[in-house]
Short mmCIF file of C-alpha atoms in Angstrom, two decimals:
data_model
loop_
_atom_site.label_atom_id
_atom_site.label_comp_id
_atom_site.label_asym_id
_atom_site.label_seq_id
_atom_site.Cartn_x
_atom_site.Cartn_y
_atom_site.Cartn_z
CA MET A 1 95.02 91.42 90.89
CA SER A 2 92.94 94.52 90.39
CA ILE A 3 94.35 96.30 93.43
CA THR A 4 94.51 99.99 92.62
CA SER A 5 96.81 101.18 95.40
CA PRO A 6 100.22 102.23 94.03
CA HIS A 7 103.31 100.15 94.54
CA LEU A 8 104.84 101.73 97.59
CA GLY A 9 108.45 102.55 96.91
CA SER A 10 109.70 102.09 100.46
CA SER A 11 109.54 98.72 102.20
CA SER A 12 108.80 100.51 105.44
CA ALA A 13 105.54 101.82 103.91
CA TRP A 14 104.14 98.28 103.88
CA THR A 15 102.63 97.90 107.34
CA ASP A 16 100.75 94.73 108.31
CA ALA A 17 97.48 96.66 108.06
CA ARG A 18 98.22 97.80 104.50
CA LEU A 19 99.28 94.32 103.45
CA LEU A 20 96.15 92.76 104.94
CA TYR A 21 94.01 95.26 103.04
CA ALA A 22 95.97 94.88 99.80
CA LEU A 23 95.77 91.07 99.88
CA GLU A 24 92.08 90.84 100.84
CA GLU A 25 90.99 90.44 97.22
CA VAL A 26 93.46 87.59 96.76
CA VAL A 27 92.22 85.93 99.95
CA GLU A 28 88.64 86.11 98.68
CA LYS A 29 89.65 84.61 95.33
CA GLU A 30 91.61 81.81 96.96
CA LEU A 31 88.83 81.16 99.47
CA ASN A 32 86.29 80.74 96.67
CA ARG A 33 88.66 78.43 94.79
CA HIS A 34 89.24 76.40 97.94
CA LEU A 35 85.53 75.99 98.65
CA LYS A 36 84.99 74.68 95.11
CA VAL A 37 87.66 72.00 95.29
CA ALA A 38 87.53 71.00 98.98
CA LYS A 39 85.28 68.04 99.75
CA ASP A 40 83.57 67.63 103.10
CA TRP A 41 84.16 64.27 104.75
CA MET A 42 82.96 62.49 107.87
CA PRO A 43 85.60 61.62 110.47
CA HIS A 44 83.52 58.75 111.87
CA GLU A 45 83.66 56.97 108.50
CA TYR A 46 87.43 56.47 108.85
CA VAL A 47 87.35 54.85 112.31
CA PRO A 48 87.16 51.03 112.79
CA TRP A 49 84.52 51.24 115.52
CA SER A 50 83.92 47.46 115.58
CA ASP A 51 87.50 46.98 116.83
CA GLY A 52 86.85 49.07 119.94
CA ARG A 53 86.27 47.89 123.48
CA ASN A 54 86.19 49.36 126.97
CA PHE A 55 89.25 50.50 128.89
CA PRO A 56 89.52 50.07 132.69
CA GLY A 57 87.78 52.69 134.78
CA LEU A 58 84.03 53.02 135.07
CA PHE A 59 83.48 49.81 133.14
CA GLU A 60 84.05 46.55 134.99
CA ASP A 61 84.75 44.72 131.75
CA GLY A 62 87.49 47.14 130.71
CA ASP A 63 90.70 45.70 129.24
CA ALA A 64 94.03 47.31 130.15
CA TRP A 65 96.01 48.67 127.21
CA ASP A 66 98.90 46.69 125.76
CA LYS A 67 100.81 47.64 122.63
CA GLU A 68 100.45 44.09 121.31
CA GLN A 69 96.73 44.77 120.89
CA SER A 70 97.41 46.99 117.87
CA LYS A 71 98.89 46.27 114.45
CA VAL A 72 100.45 49.75 114.27
CA THR A 73 104.26 49.71 114.09
CA GLU A 74 106.44 51.32 116.75
CA ILE A 75 107.50 54.20 114.49
CA GLY A 76 103.87 54.60 113.43
CA ARG A 77 102.83 54.86 117.08
CA ILE A 78 105.47 57.49 117.83
CA ALA A 79 104.60 59.60 114.79
CA LEU A 80 100.86 59.33 115.39
CA VAL A 81 101.23 60.71 118.90
CA VAL A 82 103.38 63.62 117.67
CA ASN A 83 100.97 64.37 114.85
CA LEU A 84 97.90 64.22 117.09
CA LEU A 85 99.41 66.36 119.84
CA THR A 86 100.28 68.92 117.16
CA GLU A 87 96.68 68.93 115.97
CA ASP A 88 95.46 69.21 119.57
CA ASN A 89 96.82 72.74 119.84
CA LEU A 90 94.27 73.99 117.31
CA PRO A 91 92.68 76.47 119.80
CA SER A 92 96.04 78.22 120.14
CA TYR A 93 96.65 78.19 116.39
CA HIS A 94 93.21 79.70 115.81
CA HIS A 95 93.92 82.42 118.35
CA GLU A 96 97.22 83.24 116.67
CA ILE A 97 95.91 83.57 113.11
CA ALA A 98 92.61 85.20 114.13
CA THR A 99 94.57 87.84 116.04
CA LEU A 100 96.93 88.40 113.11
CA PHE A 101 94.58 88.10 110.13
CA GLY A 102 91.38 89.31 111.78
CA ARG A 103 87.87 87.88 112.04
CA ASP A 104 86.17 90.05 109.41
CA GLY A 105 85.81 89.90 105.65
CA ALA A 106 87.49 87.25 103.53
CA TRP A 107 90.35 86.89 106.00
CA GLY A 108 87.97 86.08 108.83
CA THR A 109 85.94 83.66 106.72
CA TRP A 110 89.13 81.80 105.82
CA VAL A 111 90.35 81.70 109.41
CA HIS A 112 87.12 80.07 110.61
CA ARG A 113 86.89 77.68 107.65
CA TRP A 114 90.51 76.59 108.11
CA THR A 115 89.90 75.98 111.83
CA ALA A 116 86.78 73.92 111.13
CA GLU A 117 88.60 71.74 108.62
CA GLU A 118 91.61 71.27 110.89
CA GLY A 119 89.29 70.27 113.73
CA ARG A 120 88.39 67.08 111.88
CA HIS A 121 91.99 65.94 111.95
CA GLY A 122 92.29 65.77 115.72
CA ILE A 123 88.84 64.18 116.01
CA VAL A 124 89.47 61.32 113.61
CA MET A 125 93.04 60.65 114.77
CA ARG A 126 92.08 60.39 118.44
CA ASP A 127 89.07 58.19 117.66
CA TYR A 128 91.26 55.92 115.54
CA LEU A 129 94.04 55.69 118.12
CA LEU A 130 91.69 54.79 120.98
CA THR A 131 89.49 52.43 118.99
CA SER A 132 92.42 50.56 117.46
CA ARG A 133 94.34 50.65 120.77
CA ALA A 134 97.39 51.98 118.98
CA VAL A 135 98.57 54.03 121.99
CA ASP A 136 98.34 54.04 125.76
CA PRO A 137 95.25 56.20 126.39
CA ASP A 138 96.43 57.38 129.80
CA LYS A 139 99.83 58.47 128.48
CA LEU A 140 98.20 60.16 125.51
CA GLU A 141 95.96 62.24 127.76
CA GLU A 142 98.87 63.11 130.06
CA PHE A 143 100.87 64.30 127.05
CA ARG A 144 97.91 66.32 125.75
CA MET A 145 97.42 68.09 129.05
CA ALA A 146 101.13 68.87 129.43
CA HIS A 147 101.43 70.12 125.85
CA MET A 148 98.34 72.33 125.87
CA ALA A 149 99.09 73.66 129.35
CA GLU A 150 102.33 75.08 127.94
CA GLY A 151 100.38 77.05 125.35
CA PHE A 152 101.64 77.98 121.92
CA GLU A 153 103.18 81.18 120.66
CA SER A 154 104.11 81.47 117.00
CA ASP A 155 107.69 82.35 116.13
CA ASN A 156 106.25 84.60 113.44
CA ARG A 157 103.50 86.45 115.27
CA HIS A 158 105.37 89.74 114.81
CA SER A 159 104.68 89.86 111.06
CA MET A 160 101.83 88.80 108.78
CA LEU A 161 104.28 88.23 105.90
CA HIS A 162 106.39 85.93 108.05
CA SER A 163 103.23 84.14 109.16
CA VAL A 164 102.00 83.61 105.59
CA ALA A 165 105.44 82.39 104.54
CA TYR A 166 105.61 80.01 107.50
CA VAL A 167 102.27 78.34 106.92
CA ALA A 168 103.01 77.93 103.20
CA PHE A 169 105.86 75.62 104.22
CA GLN A 170 104.36 74.25 107.43
CA GLU A 171 101.13 73.01 105.84
CA LEU A 172 103.17 71.04 103.31
CA ALA A 173 105.43 69.73 106.08
CA THR A 174 102.36 68.54 107.99
CA ARG A 175 100.95 66.90 104.89
CA ILE A 176 104.22 65.03 104.30
CA SER A 177 104.45 63.96 107.95
CA HIS A 178 100.89 62.60 107.96
CA ARG A 179 101.34 60.82 104.64
CA ASN A 180 104.62 59.17 105.60
CA THR A 181 103.20 58.18 108.99
CA GLY A 182 100.41 56.38 107.19
CA HIS A 183 102.87 54.56 104.95
CA GLN A 184 104.96 53.48 107.95
CA SER A 185 102.02 52.60 110.22
CA GLY A 186 101.55 49.02 109.06
CA ASP A 187 97.76 49.47 109.09
CA PRO A 188 95.82 50.14 105.85
CA VAL A 189 93.01 51.76 107.87
CA CYS A 190 95.46 54.22 109.38
CA ASP A 191 97.02 54.86 105.99
CA ARG A 192 93.63 55.74 104.45
CA MET A 193 92.76 58.04 107.34
CA LEU A 194 96.03 59.95 107.15
CA ALA A 195 95.80 60.17 103.36
CA ARG A 196 92.45 61.93 103.82
CA ILE A 197 93.99 64.35 106.33
CA ALA A 198 96.96 64.94 104.02
CA THR A 199 94.59 65.98 101.23
CA ASP A 200 93.23 68.76 103.45
CA GLU A 201 96.73 69.88 104.40
CA ASN A 202 97.73 70.08 100.75
CA LEU A 203 94.78 72.33 99.93
CA HIS A 204 95.70 74.56 102.86
CA MET A 205 99.26 74.74 101.57
CA VAL A 206 98.05 75.77 98.10
CA PHE A 207 95.96 78.57 99.63
CA TYR A 208 98.92 80.03 101.52
CA ARG A 209 101.39 79.41 98.70
CA ASN A 210 99.20 81.38 96.29
CA LEU A 211 98.87 84.13 98.87
CA LEU A 212 102.64 84.21 99.23
CA LYS A 213 102.96 84.55 95.46
CA ALA A 214 100.71 87.61 95.55
CA ALA A 215 102.80 89.06 98.39
CA PHE A 216 105.92 88.71 96.23
CA GLU A 217 104.19 90.75 93.53
CA LEU A 218 103.23 93.49 95.99
CA ALA A 219 106.26 93.71 98.24
CA PRO A 220 109.05 91.55 96.79
CA ASP A 221 111.84 92.74 99.09
CA LEU A 222 109.90 92.29 102.32
CA THR A 223 108.49 88.96 101.19
CA MET A 224 111.93 87.67 100.23
CA GLN A 225 113.23 88.62 103.67
CA ALA A 226 110.28 86.90 105.32
CA VAL A 227 110.85 83.70 103.33
CA ARG A 228 114.56 83.79 104.17
CA ASP A 229 113.84 84.18 107.86
CA VAL A 230 111.18 81.47 107.94
CA VAL A 231 113.23 78.90 106.03
CA VAL A 232 116.38 79.48 108.07
CA ASN A 233 114.56 79.36 111.43
CA PHE A 234 111.84 76.82 110.58
CA ARG A 235 110.40 74.77 113.44
CA MET A 236 107.38 72.48 113.40
CA PRO A 237 104.51 73.78 115.59
CA GLY A 238 104.73 70.79 117.93
CA HIS A 239 108.30 71.50 118.99
CA GLY A 240 107.26 72.26 122.58
CA MET A 241 105.50 68.96 123.31
CA PRO A 242 106.92 66.50 125.88
CA GLY A 243 109.69 64.34 124.42
CA PHE A 244 109.56 66.07 121.03
CA GLU A 245 113.31 65.97 120.33
CA ARG A 246 113.55 62.23 120.97
CA ALA A 247 110.41 61.54 118.94
CA ALA A 248 111.68 63.74 116.09
CA ALA A 249 114.96 61.80 116.03
CA GLN A 250 113.05 58.51 115.85
CA MET A 251 110.83 59.87 113.08
CA ALA A 252 113.93 60.96 111.19
CA ILE A 253 115.45 57.48 111.36
CA GLY A 254 112.08 55.95 110.50
CA GLU A 255 111.90 58.18 107.38
CA VAL A 256 108.72 59.90 108.45
CA TYR A 257 110.34 63.33 108.54
CA ASN A 258 114.03 64.16 108.32
CA LEU A 259 116.48 66.62 106.78
CA ARG A 260 116.28 65.05 103.31
CA ILE A 261 112.49 65.05 103.34
CA HIS A 262 112.43 68.62 104.68
CA HIS A 263 114.75 69.84 101.93
CA ASP A 264 113.42 67.83 98.97
CA ASP A 265 109.70 67.50 99.72
CA VAL A 266 108.87 70.66 101.68
CA LEU A 267 111.19 73.60 101.10
CA GLN A 268 112.24 72.99 97.50
CA PRO A 269 108.74 72.43 96.04
CA VAL A 270 107.42 75.74 97.40
CA LEU A 271 110.54 77.71 96.46
CA ARG A 272 110.58 76.15 92.99
CA HIS A 273 106.88 76.72 92.36
CA LEU A 274 107.20 80.40 93.27
CA LYS A 275 110.51 80.71 91.38
CA VAL A 276 111.89 82.44 94.45
CA MET A 277 115.53 82.18 93.39
CA ASP A 278 114.72 83.66 89.97
CA ILE A 279 112.94 86.79 91.18
CA ALA A 280 114.67 89.88 89.80
CA ASP A 281 114.35 93.64 90.33
CA LEU A 282 114.93 93.32 94.05
CA GLY A 283 116.35 96.06 96.21
CA PRO A 284 119.57 95.61 98.23
CA GLU A 285 117.83 93.97 101.20
CA GLY A 286 115.83 91.68 98.96
CA MET A 287 118.90 90.62 97.00
CA LYS A 288 120.78 89.96 100.22
CA ALA A 289 117.92 87.80 101.54
CA GLN A 290 117.73 85.88 98.25
CA GLU A 291 121.47 85.19 98.32
CA GLU A 292 121.38 84.09 101.96
CA LEU A 293 118.42 81.83 101.21
CA GLY A 294 120.37 80.17 98.40
CA LEU A 295 123.39 79.64 100.62
CA TYR A 296 121.23 78.18 103.37
CA MET A 297 119.52 75.75 100.99
CA HIS A 298 122.91 74.60 99.69
CA GLY A 299 124.11 74.04 103.24
CA LEU A 300 120.94 72.18 104.16
CA ASP A 301 121.35 69.90 101.15
CA THR A 302 124.90 69.13 102.30
CA GLU A 303 123.66 68.32 105.82
CA ALA A 304 120.90 66.14 104.35
CA ALA A 305 123.49 64.23 102.32
CA LYS A 306 125.46 63.52 105.51
CA PHE A 307 122.27 62.30 107.18
CA ASP A 308 121.53 60.07 104.17
CA GLU A 309 124.95 58.44 104.52
CA LYS A 310 124.47 57.79 108.22
CA LEU A 311 121.01 56.37 107.64
CA ALA A 312 122.26 54.07 104.86
CA ALA A 313 125.09 52.85 107.11
CA ARG A 314 122.62 52.18 109.92
CA LYS A 315 120.38 50.17 107.58
CA ALA A 316 123.38 48.16 106.41
CA ARG A 317 124.36 47.34 110.00
CA MET A 318 120.83 46.26 110.87
CA ALA A 319 120.62 44.10 107.74
CA ALA A 320 123.94 42.46 108.61
CA ARG A 321 122.76 41.71 112.15
CA ALA A 322 119.52 40.27 110.85
CA ALA A 323 121.38 38.04 108.41
CA ALA A 324 123.78 36.87 111.09
CA SER A 325 120.95 35.89 113.42
CA VAL A 326 119.28 33.63 110.85
#
Protein backbone atom coordinates (compact mmCIF):
# COMPACT_ATOMS: atom_id res chain seq x y z
CA MET A 1 0.00 0.00 0.00
CA SER A 2 1.16 3.52 -0.67
CA ILE A 3 -0.82 5.02 2.20
CA THR A 4 1.21 7.89 3.60
CA SER A 5 -0.57 8.40 6.92
CA PRO A 6 1.62 7.35 9.86
CA HIS A 7 0.98 4.21 11.82
CA LEU A 8 -1.05 5.49 14.71
CA GLY A 9 0.46 4.29 17.94
CA SER A 10 -2.76 4.08 19.92
CA SER A 11 -5.54 1.68 18.93
CA SER A 12 -8.06 4.27 20.03
CA ALA A 13 -6.76 6.61 17.29
CA TRP A 14 -8.17 4.29 14.63
CA THR A 15 -11.75 5.46 14.24
CA ASP A 16 -14.03 3.89 11.62
CA ALA A 17 -13.71 7.05 9.53
CA ARG A 18 -9.91 6.88 9.54
CA LEU A 19 -9.92 3.18 8.70
CA LEU A 20 -12.36 3.69 5.83
CA TYR A 21 -10.13 6.42 4.43
CA ALA A 22 -6.92 4.44 4.96
CA LEU A 23 -8.31 1.33 3.26
CA GLU A 24 -9.91 3.12 0.29
CA GLU A 25 -6.88 2.51 -1.92
CA VAL A 26 -6.99 -1.20 -1.10
CA VAL A 27 -10.72 -1.30 -1.87
CA GLU A 28 -10.09 0.29 -5.26
CA LYS A 29 -7.32 -2.20 -6.04
CA GLU A 30 -9.45 -5.16 -5.00
CA LEU A 31 -12.46 -3.82 -6.88
CA ASN A 32 -10.44 -3.57 -10.10
CA ARG A 33 -9.08 -7.08 -9.58
CA HIS A 34 -12.58 -8.39 -8.94
CA LEU A 35 -14.01 -6.79 -12.08
CA LYS A 36 -11.27 -8.42 -14.17
CA VAL A 37 -11.88 -11.94 -12.91
CA ALA A 38 -15.66 -11.91 -12.30
CA LYS A 39 -17.75 -13.16 -15.21
CA ASP A 40 -21.28 -11.95 -15.82
CA TRP A 41 -23.85 -14.72 -16.19
CA MET A 42 -27.54 -14.96 -16.99
CA PRO A 43 -29.80 -16.39 -14.27
CA HIS A 44 -32.41 -17.52 -16.81
CA GLU A 45 -29.87 -19.84 -18.45
CA TYR A 46 -29.73 -22.00 -15.31
CA VAL A 47 -33.49 -22.57 -14.98
CA PRO A 48 -35.25 -25.61 -16.56
CA TRP A 49 -38.16 -23.56 -17.90
CA SER A 50 -39.59 -26.46 -19.94
CA ASP A 51 -40.31 -28.31 -16.68
CA GLY A 52 -42.59 -25.54 -15.43
CA ARG A 53 -46.36 -25.48 -15.33
CA ASN A 54 -49.11 -23.43 -13.72
CA PHE A 55 -49.99 -23.51 -10.04
CA PRO A 56 -53.60 -23.17 -8.81
CA GLY A 57 -54.94 -19.64 -8.60
CA LEU A 58 -55.73 -17.49 -11.60
CA PHE A 59 -55.13 -20.37 -13.97
CA GLU A 60 -57.85 -23.01 -14.25
CA ASP A 61 -55.35 -25.61 -15.39
CA GLY A 62 -53.10 -25.11 -12.37
CA ASP A 63 -51.68 -28.20 -10.65
CA ALA A 64 -51.41 -28.25 -6.84
CA TRP A 65 -47.89 -28.70 -5.49
CA ASP A 66 -46.74 -32.08 -4.26
CA LYS A 67 -43.20 -32.90 -3.19
CA GLU A 68 -43.23 -36.02 -5.35
CA GLN A 69 -43.24 -33.74 -8.41
CA SER A 70 -39.58 -32.86 -7.84
CA LYS A 71 -36.41 -34.94 -7.91
CA VAL A 72 -34.81 -32.78 -5.20
CA THR A 73 -34.00 -34.69 -2.00
CA GLU A 74 -35.55 -33.79 1.35
CA ILE A 75 -32.30 -32.36 2.74
CA GLY A 76 -31.80 -30.50 -0.54
CA ARG A 77 -35.27 -28.97 -0.20
CA ILE A 78 -34.63 -27.85 3.37
CA ALA A 79 -31.25 -26.32 2.56
CA LEU A 80 -32.53 -24.61 -0.59
CA VAL A 81 -35.25 -22.84 1.37
CA VAL A 82 -32.76 -21.68 4.03
CA ASN A 83 -30.31 -20.51 1.40
CA LEU A 84 -32.96 -18.66 -0.61
CA LEU A 85 -34.53 -16.96 2.41
CA THR A 86 -31.03 -15.81 3.38
CA GLU A 87 -30.54 -14.32 -0.08
CA ASP A 88 -33.98 -12.70 0.09
CA ASN A 89 -32.81 -10.31 2.79
CA LEU A 90 -30.47 -8.57 0.33
CA PRO A 91 -32.21 -5.16 0.74
CA SER A 92 -31.37 -5.22 4.45
CA TYR A 93 -27.80 -6.36 3.81
CA HIS A 94 -27.34 -3.56 1.29
CA HIS A 95 -28.65 -1.03 3.80
CA GLU A 96 -26.26 -2.29 6.45
CA ILE A 97 -23.08 -2.17 4.37
CA ALA A 98 -24.02 1.02 2.51
CA THR A 99 -24.57 2.74 5.86
CA LEU A 100 -21.27 1.43 7.23
CA PHE A 101 -19.01 1.64 4.17
CA GLY A 102 -20.67 4.58 2.42
CA ARG A 103 -21.99 5.12 -1.11
CA ASP A 104 -19.11 7.20 -2.49
CA GLY A 105 -15.74 6.41 -4.00
CA ALA A 106 -14.38 2.89 -4.30
CA TRP A 107 -16.31 1.75 -1.23
CA GLY A 108 -19.61 2.83 -2.74
CA THR A 109 -18.82 1.29 -6.12
CA TRP A 110 -18.07 -2.02 -4.42
CA VAL A 111 -21.23 -1.90 -2.31
CA HIS A 112 -23.43 -1.46 -5.38
CA ARG A 113 -21.54 -4.02 -7.46
CA TRP A 114 -21.72 -6.59 -4.66
CA THR A 115 -25.47 -5.99 -4.29
CA ALA A 116 -26.05 -6.39 -8.03
CA GLU A 117 -24.15 -9.67 -8.12
CA GLU A 118 -25.90 -11.02 -5.03
CA GLY A 119 -29.26 -10.12 -6.56
CA ARG A 120 -28.78 -12.80 -9.22
CA HIS A 121 -28.62 -15.49 -6.57
CA GLY A 122 -32.11 -14.95 -5.22
CA ILE A 123 -33.51 -14.56 -8.74
CA VAL A 124 -32.14 -17.82 -10.11
CA MET A 125 -32.84 -19.85 -6.96
CA ARG A 126 -36.49 -18.80 -6.76
CA ASP A 127 -37.03 -19.39 -10.50
CA TYR A 128 -35.45 -22.84 -10.19
CA LEU A 129 -37.45 -23.80 -7.10
CA LEU A 130 -40.79 -22.79 -8.61
CA THR A 131 -40.12 -24.18 -12.08
CA SER A 132 -38.84 -27.52 -10.79
CA ARG A 133 -41.55 -27.63 -8.09
CA ALA A 134 -38.93 -28.38 -5.48
CA VAL A 135 -40.82 -26.54 -2.70
CA ASP A 136 -44.35 -25.59 -1.74
CA PRO A 137 -44.72 -22.12 -3.32
CA ASP A 138 -47.28 -20.94 -0.77
CA LYS A 139 -45.12 -21.95 2.19
CA LEU A 140 -42.07 -20.39 0.57
CA GLU A 141 -43.84 -17.04 0.19
CA GLU A 142 -45.17 -17.20 3.74
CA PHE A 143 -41.65 -17.82 5.04
CA ARG A 144 -40.26 -14.97 2.91
CA MET A 145 -42.81 -12.50 4.23
CA ALA A 146 -42.26 -13.55 7.85
CA HIS A 147 -38.47 -13.42 7.52
CA MET A 148 -38.27 -10.06 5.78
CA ALA A 149 -40.91 -8.52 8.03
CA GLU A 150 -38.58 -9.19 10.97
CA GLY A 151 -35.85 -7.15 9.30
CA PHE A 152 -32.14 -7.73 9.71
CA GLU A 153 -29.64 -6.04 11.96
CA SER A 154 -26.00 -7.05 11.75
CA ASP A 155 -24.29 -8.22 14.93
CA ASN A 156 -21.27 -6.21 13.78
CA ARG A 157 -22.81 -2.92 12.74
CA HIS A 158 -20.96 -1.13 15.54
CA SER A 159 -17.56 -1.52 13.85
CA MET A 160 -16.30 -1.56 10.27
CA LEU A 161 -13.41 -3.85 11.26
CA HIS A 162 -15.82 -6.35 12.79
CA SER A 163 -17.99 -6.10 9.69
CA VAL A 164 -15.07 -6.73 7.32
CA ALA A 165 -13.92 -9.66 9.45
CA TYR A 166 -17.44 -11.11 9.53
CA VAL A 167 -18.03 -11.04 5.80
CA ALA A 168 -14.60 -12.57 5.13
CA PHE A 169 -15.84 -15.68 6.95
CA GLN A 170 -19.53 -15.41 6.09
CA GLU A 171 -19.02 -15.25 2.31
CA LEU A 172 -17.00 -18.46 2.49
CA ALA A 173 -19.62 -20.06 4.74
CA THR A 174 -22.31 -19.16 2.20
CA ARG A 175 -20.24 -20.56 -0.63
CA ILE A 176 -19.77 -23.85 1.23
CA SER A 177 -23.47 -24.06 2.11
CA HIS A 178 -24.54 -23.50 -1.50
CA ARG A 179 -22.00 -25.95 -2.86
CA ASN A 180 -22.88 -28.72 -0.43
CA THR A 181 -26.60 -28.13 -1.01
CA GLY A 182 -26.01 -28.71 -4.70
CA HIS A 183 -24.13 -31.93 -4.01
CA GLN A 184 -26.93 -33.18 -1.74
CA SER A 185 -29.82 -32.02 -3.93
CA GLY A 186 -30.03 -35.08 -6.16
CA ASP A 187 -30.55 -32.86 -9.22
CA PRO A 188 -27.66 -32.08 -11.60
CA VAL A 189 -29.46 -28.90 -12.74
CA CYS A 190 -29.61 -27.66 -9.16
CA ASP A 191 -25.99 -28.62 -8.60
CA ARG A 192 -24.84 -26.58 -11.62
CA MET A 193 -26.89 -23.57 -10.55
CA LEU A 194 -25.51 -23.57 -7.01
CA ALA A 195 -21.97 -24.11 -8.28
CA ARG A 196 -22.36 -20.90 -10.30
CA ILE A 197 -23.61 -19.04 -7.22
CA ALA A 198 -20.78 -20.48 -5.13
CA THR A 199 -18.25 -19.08 -7.60
CA ASP A 200 -19.59 -15.57 -6.95
CA GLU A 201 -19.50 -16.10 -3.19
CA ASN A 202 -15.88 -17.22 -3.38
CA LEU A 203 -14.86 -14.07 -5.24
CA HIS A 204 -16.66 -11.98 -2.64
CA MET A 205 -14.80 -13.83 0.10
CA VAL A 206 -11.45 -13.14 -1.59
CA PHE A 207 -12.28 -9.41 -1.76
CA TYR A 208 -13.02 -9.19 1.95
CA ARG A 209 -10.21 -11.53 2.96
CA ASN A 210 -7.68 -9.33 1.15
CA LEU A 211 -9.19 -6.27 2.78
CA LEU A 212 -8.86 -7.95 6.16
CA LYS A 213 -5.20 -8.64 5.42
CA ALA A 214 -4.63 -4.94 4.77
CA ALA A 215 -6.42 -4.10 8.02
CA PHE A 216 -4.01 -6.37 9.90
CA GLU A 217 -1.11 -4.40 8.42
CA LEU A 218 -2.63 -1.08 9.47
CA ALA A 219 -4.13 -1.86 12.85
CA PRO A 220 -3.04 -5.36 13.93
CA ASP A 221 -4.29 -5.18 17.52
CA LEU A 222 -7.77 -3.91 16.65
CA THR A 223 -8.08 -6.30 13.73
CA MET A 224 -7.05 -9.27 15.87
CA GLN A 225 -9.69 -8.33 18.43
CA ALA A 226 -12.30 -8.00 15.70
CA VAL A 227 -11.44 -11.43 14.27
CA ARG A 228 -11.56 -12.96 17.74
CA ASP A 229 -14.97 -11.46 18.43
CA VAL A 230 -16.40 -12.46 15.06
CA VAL A 231 -15.16 -16.05 15.18
CA VAL A 232 -16.32 -16.63 18.75
CA ASN A 233 -19.78 -15.11 18.17
CA PHE A 234 -20.31 -16.14 14.53
CA ARG A 235 -23.89 -16.55 13.33
CA MET A 236 -25.14 -17.04 9.79
CA PRO A 237 -27.22 -14.07 8.52
CA GLY A 238 -30.35 -16.20 8.20
CA HIS A 239 -30.49 -17.08 11.89
CA GLY A 240 -33.74 -15.15 12.40
CA MET A 241 -35.82 -16.93 9.77
CA PRO A 242 -38.80 -19.13 10.77
CA GLY A 243 -37.70 -22.62 11.82
CA PHE A 244 -34.00 -21.84 11.38
CA GLU A 245 -32.75 -23.89 14.34
CA ARG A 246 -34.56 -27.04 13.22
CA ALA A 247 -33.46 -26.55 9.61
CA ALA A 248 -29.86 -25.93 10.73
CA ALA A 249 -29.90 -29.17 12.73
CA GLN A 250 -31.17 -31.09 9.70
CA MET A 251 -28.52 -29.47 7.49
CA ALA A 252 -25.87 -30.46 10.02
CA ILE A 253 -26.95 -34.10 9.96
CA GLY A 254 -27.25 -33.96 6.17
CA GLU A 255 -23.64 -32.68 5.97
CA VAL A 256 -24.58 -29.45 4.27
CA TYR A 257 -23.23 -27.30 7.09
CA ASN A 258 -22.13 -28.43 10.54
CA LEU A 259 -19.45 -27.86 13.17
CA ARG A 260 -16.80 -29.86 11.31
CA ILE A 261 -17.47 -28.03 8.05
CA HIS A 262 -17.52 -24.67 9.87
CA HIS A 263 -14.16 -25.37 11.52
CA ASP A 264 -12.33 -27.08 8.65
CA ASP A 265 -13.77 -25.41 5.54
CA VAL A 266 -14.66 -21.90 6.72
CA LEU A 267 -12.73 -20.65 9.74
CA GLN A 268 -9.42 -22.46 9.29
CA PRO A 269 -8.85 -21.58 5.61
CA VAL A 270 -9.22 -17.83 6.25
CA LEU A 271 -7.15 -17.88 9.44
CA ARG A 272 -4.47 -19.99 7.78
CA HIS A 273 -4.31 -17.86 4.63
CA LEU A 274 -3.86 -14.69 6.69
CA LYS A 275 -1.45 -16.45 9.09
CA VAL A 276 -3.47 -14.96 11.92
CA MET A 277 -1.96 -17.17 14.62
CA ASP A 278 1.57 -16.29 13.48
CA ILE A 279 1.20 -12.50 13.60
CA ALA A 280 3.82 -11.03 15.92
CA ASP A 281 4.54 -7.57 17.35
CA LEU A 282 1.10 -7.30 18.86
CA GLY A 283 0.26 -5.18 21.86
CA PRO A 284 -1.21 -6.67 25.06
CA GLU A 285 -4.81 -6.57 23.81
CA GLY A 286 -3.85 -8.03 20.46
CA MET A 287 -1.87 -10.85 22.07
CA LYS A 288 -4.77 -11.60 24.41
CA ALA A 289 -7.20 -11.76 21.48
CA GLN A 290 -4.84 -14.02 19.51
CA GLU A 291 -4.50 -16.39 22.47
CA GLU A 292 -8.25 -16.48 23.05
CA LEU A 293 -8.83 -17.13 19.36
CA GLY A 294 -6.45 -20.10 19.49
CA LEU A 295 -8.18 -21.51 22.55
CA TYR A 296 -11.58 -21.11 20.94
CA MET A 297 -10.49 -22.86 17.75
CA HIS A 298 -9.10 -25.77 19.79
CA GLY A 299 -12.37 -26.03 21.69
CA LEU A 300 -14.39 -25.88 18.48
CA ASP A 301 -12.30 -28.67 16.97
CA THR A 302 -13.03 -30.78 20.07
CA GLU A 303 -16.76 -30.10 19.75
CA ALA A 304 -16.61 -30.93 16.04
CA ALA A 305 -14.94 -34.25 16.86
CA LYS A 306 -17.79 -35.11 19.24
CA PHE A 307 -20.29 -34.23 16.51
CA ASP A 308 -18.38 -36.43 14.04
CA GLU A 309 -18.68 -39.38 16.42
CA LYS A 310 -22.41 -38.88 16.87
CA LEU A 311 -22.94 -38.55 13.14
CA ALA A 312 -20.93 -41.71 12.43
CA ALA A 313 -22.95 -43.61 15.05
CA ARG A 314 -26.19 -42.37 13.51
CA LYS A 315 -25.09 -43.51 10.05
CA ALA A 316 -24.17 -46.92 11.44
CA ARG A 317 -27.61 -47.29 13.05
CA MET A 318 -29.38 -46.32 9.84
CA ALA A 319 -27.25 -48.74 7.82
CA ALA A 320 -28.04 -51.54 10.27
CA ARG A 321 -31.77 -50.82 10.04
CA ALA A 322 -31.61 -50.76 6.26
CA ALA A 323 -29.78 -54.10 6.20
CA ALA A 324 -32.25 -55.65 8.61
CA SER A 325 -35.22 -54.60 6.49
CA VAL A 326 -33.89 -56.28 3.34
